[in-house]
PDB file of C-alpha atoms in Angstrom:
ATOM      1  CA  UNK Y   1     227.476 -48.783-217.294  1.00  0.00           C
ATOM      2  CA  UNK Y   2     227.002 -49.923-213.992  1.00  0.00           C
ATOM      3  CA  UNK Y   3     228.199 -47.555-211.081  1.00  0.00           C
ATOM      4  CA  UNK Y   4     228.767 -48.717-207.283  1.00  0.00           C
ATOM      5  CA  UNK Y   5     227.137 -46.976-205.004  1.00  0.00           C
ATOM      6  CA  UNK Y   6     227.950 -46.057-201.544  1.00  0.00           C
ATOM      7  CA  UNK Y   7     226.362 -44.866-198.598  1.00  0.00           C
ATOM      8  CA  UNK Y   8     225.945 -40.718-198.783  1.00  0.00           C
ATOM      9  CA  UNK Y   9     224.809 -40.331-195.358  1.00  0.00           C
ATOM     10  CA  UNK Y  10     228.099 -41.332-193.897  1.00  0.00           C
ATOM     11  CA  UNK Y  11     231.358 -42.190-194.203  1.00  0.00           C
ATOM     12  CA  UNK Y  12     231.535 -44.781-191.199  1.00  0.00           C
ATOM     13  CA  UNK Y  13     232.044 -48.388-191.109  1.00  0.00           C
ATOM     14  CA  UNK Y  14     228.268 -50.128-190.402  1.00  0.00           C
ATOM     15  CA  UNK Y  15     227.837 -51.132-187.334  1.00  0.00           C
ATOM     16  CA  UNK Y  16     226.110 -54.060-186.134  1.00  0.00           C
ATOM     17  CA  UNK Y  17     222.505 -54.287-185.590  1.00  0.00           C
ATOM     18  CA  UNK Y  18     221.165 -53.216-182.449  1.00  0.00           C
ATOM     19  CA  UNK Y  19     217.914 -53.125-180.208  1.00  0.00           C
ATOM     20  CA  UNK Y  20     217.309 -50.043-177.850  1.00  0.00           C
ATOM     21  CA  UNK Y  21     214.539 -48.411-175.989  1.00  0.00           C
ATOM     22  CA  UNK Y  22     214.134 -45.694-174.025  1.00  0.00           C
ATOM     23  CA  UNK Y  23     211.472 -45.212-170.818  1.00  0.00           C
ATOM     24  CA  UNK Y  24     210.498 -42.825-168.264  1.00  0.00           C
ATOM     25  CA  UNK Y  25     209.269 -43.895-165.213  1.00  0.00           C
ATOM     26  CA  UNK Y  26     208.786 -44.347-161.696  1.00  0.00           C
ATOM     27  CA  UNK Y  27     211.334 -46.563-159.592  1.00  0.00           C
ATOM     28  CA  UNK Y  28     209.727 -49.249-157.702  1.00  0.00           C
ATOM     29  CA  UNK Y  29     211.360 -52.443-155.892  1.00  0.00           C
ATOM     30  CA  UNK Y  30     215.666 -52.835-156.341  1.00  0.00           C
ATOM     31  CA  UNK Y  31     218.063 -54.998-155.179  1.00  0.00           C
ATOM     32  CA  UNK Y  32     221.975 -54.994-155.772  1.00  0.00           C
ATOM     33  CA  UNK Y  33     223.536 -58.498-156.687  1.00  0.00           C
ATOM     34  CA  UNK Y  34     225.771 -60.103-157.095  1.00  0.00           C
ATOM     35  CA  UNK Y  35     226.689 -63.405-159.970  1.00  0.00           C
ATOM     36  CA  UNK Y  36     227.854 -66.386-158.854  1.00  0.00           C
ATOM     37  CA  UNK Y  37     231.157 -65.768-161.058  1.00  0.00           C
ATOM     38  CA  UNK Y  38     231.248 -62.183-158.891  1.00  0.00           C
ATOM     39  CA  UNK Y  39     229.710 -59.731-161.546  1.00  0.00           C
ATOM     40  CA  UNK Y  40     227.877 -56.624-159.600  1.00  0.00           C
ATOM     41  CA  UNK Y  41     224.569 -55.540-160.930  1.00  0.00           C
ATOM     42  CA  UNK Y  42     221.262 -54.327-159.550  1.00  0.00           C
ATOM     43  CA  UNK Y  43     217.487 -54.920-160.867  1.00  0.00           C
ATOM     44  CA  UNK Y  44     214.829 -52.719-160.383  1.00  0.00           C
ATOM     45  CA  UNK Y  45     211.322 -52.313-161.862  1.00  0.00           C
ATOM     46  CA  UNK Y  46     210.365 -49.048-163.458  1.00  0.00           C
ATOM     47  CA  UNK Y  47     206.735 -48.175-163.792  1.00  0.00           C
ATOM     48  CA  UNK Y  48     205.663 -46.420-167.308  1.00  0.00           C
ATOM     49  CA  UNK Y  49     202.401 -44.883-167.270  1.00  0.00           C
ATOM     50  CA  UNK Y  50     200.332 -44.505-170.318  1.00  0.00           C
ATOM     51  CA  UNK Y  51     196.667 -42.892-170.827  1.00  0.00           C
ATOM     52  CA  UNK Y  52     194.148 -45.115-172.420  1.00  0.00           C
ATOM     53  CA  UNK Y  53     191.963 -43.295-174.600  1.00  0.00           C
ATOM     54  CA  UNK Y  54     189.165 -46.065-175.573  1.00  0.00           C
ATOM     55  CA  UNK Y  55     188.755 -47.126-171.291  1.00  0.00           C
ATOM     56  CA  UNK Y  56     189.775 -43.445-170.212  1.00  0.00           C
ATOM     57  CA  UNK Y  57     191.712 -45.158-167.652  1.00  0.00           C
ATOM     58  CA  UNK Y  58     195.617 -44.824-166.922  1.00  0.00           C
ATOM     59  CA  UNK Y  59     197.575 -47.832-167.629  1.00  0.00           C
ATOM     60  CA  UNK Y  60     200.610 -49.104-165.887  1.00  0.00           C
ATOM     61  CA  UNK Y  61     203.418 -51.556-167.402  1.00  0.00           C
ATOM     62  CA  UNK Y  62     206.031 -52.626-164.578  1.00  0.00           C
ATOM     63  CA  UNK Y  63     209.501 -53.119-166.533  1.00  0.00           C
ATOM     64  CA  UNK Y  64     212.412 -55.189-165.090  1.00  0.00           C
ATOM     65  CA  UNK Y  65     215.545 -53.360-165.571  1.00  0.00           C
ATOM     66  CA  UNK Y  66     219.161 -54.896-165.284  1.00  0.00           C
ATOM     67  CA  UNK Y  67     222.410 -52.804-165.082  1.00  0.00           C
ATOM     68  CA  UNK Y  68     226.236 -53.670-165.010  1.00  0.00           C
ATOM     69  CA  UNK Y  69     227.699 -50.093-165.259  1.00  0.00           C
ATOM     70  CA  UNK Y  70     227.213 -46.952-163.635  1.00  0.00           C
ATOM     71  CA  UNK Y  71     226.396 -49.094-160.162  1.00  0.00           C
ATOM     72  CA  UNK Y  72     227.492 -46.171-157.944  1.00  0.00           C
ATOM     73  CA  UNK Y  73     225.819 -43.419-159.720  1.00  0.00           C
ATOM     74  CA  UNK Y  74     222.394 -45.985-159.189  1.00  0.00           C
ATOM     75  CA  UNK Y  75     223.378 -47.050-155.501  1.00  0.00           C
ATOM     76  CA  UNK Y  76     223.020 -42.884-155.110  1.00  0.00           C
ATOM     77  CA  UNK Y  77     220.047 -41.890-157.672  1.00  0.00           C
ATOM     78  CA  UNK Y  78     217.719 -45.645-157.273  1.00  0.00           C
ATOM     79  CA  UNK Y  79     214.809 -44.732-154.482  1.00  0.00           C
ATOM     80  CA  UNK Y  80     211.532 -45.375-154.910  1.00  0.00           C
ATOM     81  CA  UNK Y  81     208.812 -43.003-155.994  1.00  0.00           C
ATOM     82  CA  UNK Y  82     212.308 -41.398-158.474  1.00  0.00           C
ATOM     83  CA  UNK Y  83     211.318 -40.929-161.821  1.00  0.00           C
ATOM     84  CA  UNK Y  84     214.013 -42.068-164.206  1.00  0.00           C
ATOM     85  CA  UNK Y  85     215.067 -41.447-167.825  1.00  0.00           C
ATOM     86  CA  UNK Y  86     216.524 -44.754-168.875  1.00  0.00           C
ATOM     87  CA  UNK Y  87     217.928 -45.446-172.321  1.00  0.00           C
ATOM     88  CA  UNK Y  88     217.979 -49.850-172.794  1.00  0.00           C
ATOM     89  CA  UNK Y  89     219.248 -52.259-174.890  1.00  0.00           C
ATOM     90  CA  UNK Y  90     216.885 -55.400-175.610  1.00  0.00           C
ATOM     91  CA  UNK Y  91     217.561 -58.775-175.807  1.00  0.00           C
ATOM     92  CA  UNK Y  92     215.253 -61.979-175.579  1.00  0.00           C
ATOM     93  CA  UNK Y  93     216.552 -65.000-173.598  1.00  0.00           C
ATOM     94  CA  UNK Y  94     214.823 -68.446-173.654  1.00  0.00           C
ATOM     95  CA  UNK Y  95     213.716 -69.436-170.035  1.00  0.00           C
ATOM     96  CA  UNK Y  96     212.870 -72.754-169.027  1.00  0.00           C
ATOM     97  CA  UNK Y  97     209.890 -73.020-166.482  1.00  0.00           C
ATOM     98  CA  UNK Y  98     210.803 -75.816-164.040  1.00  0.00           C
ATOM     99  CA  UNK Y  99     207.564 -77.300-162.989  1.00  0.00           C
ATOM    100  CA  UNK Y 100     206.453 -77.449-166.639  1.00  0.00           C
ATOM    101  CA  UNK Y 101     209.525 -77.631-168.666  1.00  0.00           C
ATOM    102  CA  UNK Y 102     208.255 -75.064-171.388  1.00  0.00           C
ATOM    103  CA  UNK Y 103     210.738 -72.741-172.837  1.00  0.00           C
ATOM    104  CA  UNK Y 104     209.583 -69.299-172.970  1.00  0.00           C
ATOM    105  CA  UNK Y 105     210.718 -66.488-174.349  1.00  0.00           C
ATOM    106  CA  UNK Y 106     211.760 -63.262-172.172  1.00  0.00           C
ATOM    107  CA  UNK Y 107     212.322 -60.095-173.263  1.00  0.00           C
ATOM    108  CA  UNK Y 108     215.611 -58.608-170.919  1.00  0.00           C
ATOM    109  CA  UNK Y 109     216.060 -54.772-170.732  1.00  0.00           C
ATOM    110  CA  UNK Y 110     219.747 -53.910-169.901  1.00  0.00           C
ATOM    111  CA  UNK Y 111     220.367 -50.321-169.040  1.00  0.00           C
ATOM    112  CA  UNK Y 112     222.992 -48.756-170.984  1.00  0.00           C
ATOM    113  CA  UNK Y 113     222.508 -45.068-169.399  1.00  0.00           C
ATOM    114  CA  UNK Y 114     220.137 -43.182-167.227  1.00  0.00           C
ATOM    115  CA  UNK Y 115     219.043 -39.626-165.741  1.00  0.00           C
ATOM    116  CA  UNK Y 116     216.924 -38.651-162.798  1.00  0.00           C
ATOM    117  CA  UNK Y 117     214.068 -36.709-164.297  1.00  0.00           C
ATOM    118  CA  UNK Y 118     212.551 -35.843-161.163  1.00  0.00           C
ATOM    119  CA  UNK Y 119     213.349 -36.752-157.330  1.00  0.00           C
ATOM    120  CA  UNK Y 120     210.873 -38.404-155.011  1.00  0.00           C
ATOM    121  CA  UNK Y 121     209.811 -37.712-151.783  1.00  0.00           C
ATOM    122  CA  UNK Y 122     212.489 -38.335-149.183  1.00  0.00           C
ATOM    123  CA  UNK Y 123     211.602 -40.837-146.199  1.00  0.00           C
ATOM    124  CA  UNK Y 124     209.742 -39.263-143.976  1.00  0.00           C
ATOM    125  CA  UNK Y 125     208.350 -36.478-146.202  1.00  0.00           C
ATOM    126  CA  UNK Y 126     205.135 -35.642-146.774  1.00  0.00           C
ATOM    127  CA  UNK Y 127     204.522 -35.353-150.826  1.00  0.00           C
ATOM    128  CA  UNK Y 128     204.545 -31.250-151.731  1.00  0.00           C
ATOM    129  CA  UNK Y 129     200.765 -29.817-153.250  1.00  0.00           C
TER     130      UNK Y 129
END
C-alpha cells in the first residue's frame, strides 16, 4: 500500500529558496545614496581576511556590500577600521560593460542584518598595544 509521506522535521509551509552568507570583517570605503526613484541605501566594502596555508601568507577578499534597511543604525556603527558581523543575501545580476558590450555576471551581496564585533580606532587615536 502506498503511504504519503510528509515532512517530520516541521510542520511549516516551505518556503522559497534562498541564498545567504554571512562575513566578518573590516569596514573600508562607504557612501550613502540615494536611487534615482528616491530609495536610500549605502555601499561599503568589507575586508575578510583568511590565512593561506600552502603560501603562509594572509589573504584579503574586498566584498561590496549594499543595504536598504537598518540605514540609521549603519549611518552610527559604519567607520572604517570597524569590524562587522554581517549576515547577506546573494543574488547575481547580469552587467553590461559599455566599452565592450559583454554581459557579465555579478555576484550582489545585500545585507539583511549586521553587528559590530569590535570598534575601531576613533579619529585621532592612536591604535591600543
Amino acid at each position: 500500500m502506498l503511504r504519503s509521506f510528509a515532512r517530520s522535521f516541521s510542520s511549516t509551509v516551505v518556503k522559497r529558496d534562498f541564498a545567504r552568507t554571512q562575513l566578518l570583517g573590516t569596514v573600508g570605503n562607504f557612501e550613502f545614496r540615494e536611487s534615482e526613484n528616491g530609495t536610500k541605501y549605502v555601499t561599503y566594502s568589507l575586508a575578510v581576511n583568511r590565512y593561506n596555508k600552502e603560501t603562509q601568507e594572509q589573504v584579503t577578499n574586498w566584498y561590496r556590500i549594499a543595504a536598504f534597511t537598518q540605514l540609521e543604525r549603519l549611518e552610527k556603527s559604519l567607520r572604517v577600521g570597524n569590524v562587522l558581523h554581517v549576515d547577506a543575501n546573494l543574488a547575481v545580476r547580469k552587467v553590461e560593460d559599455p566599452e565592450t558590450h559583454k554581459v557579465r555576471s555579478e555576484l550582489q551581496l545585500i545585507q539583511k542584518n549586521f553587528d559590530v564585533a569590535r570598534f575601531g580606532k576613533k579619529d585621532g587615536e592612536e591604535a591600543s598595544p
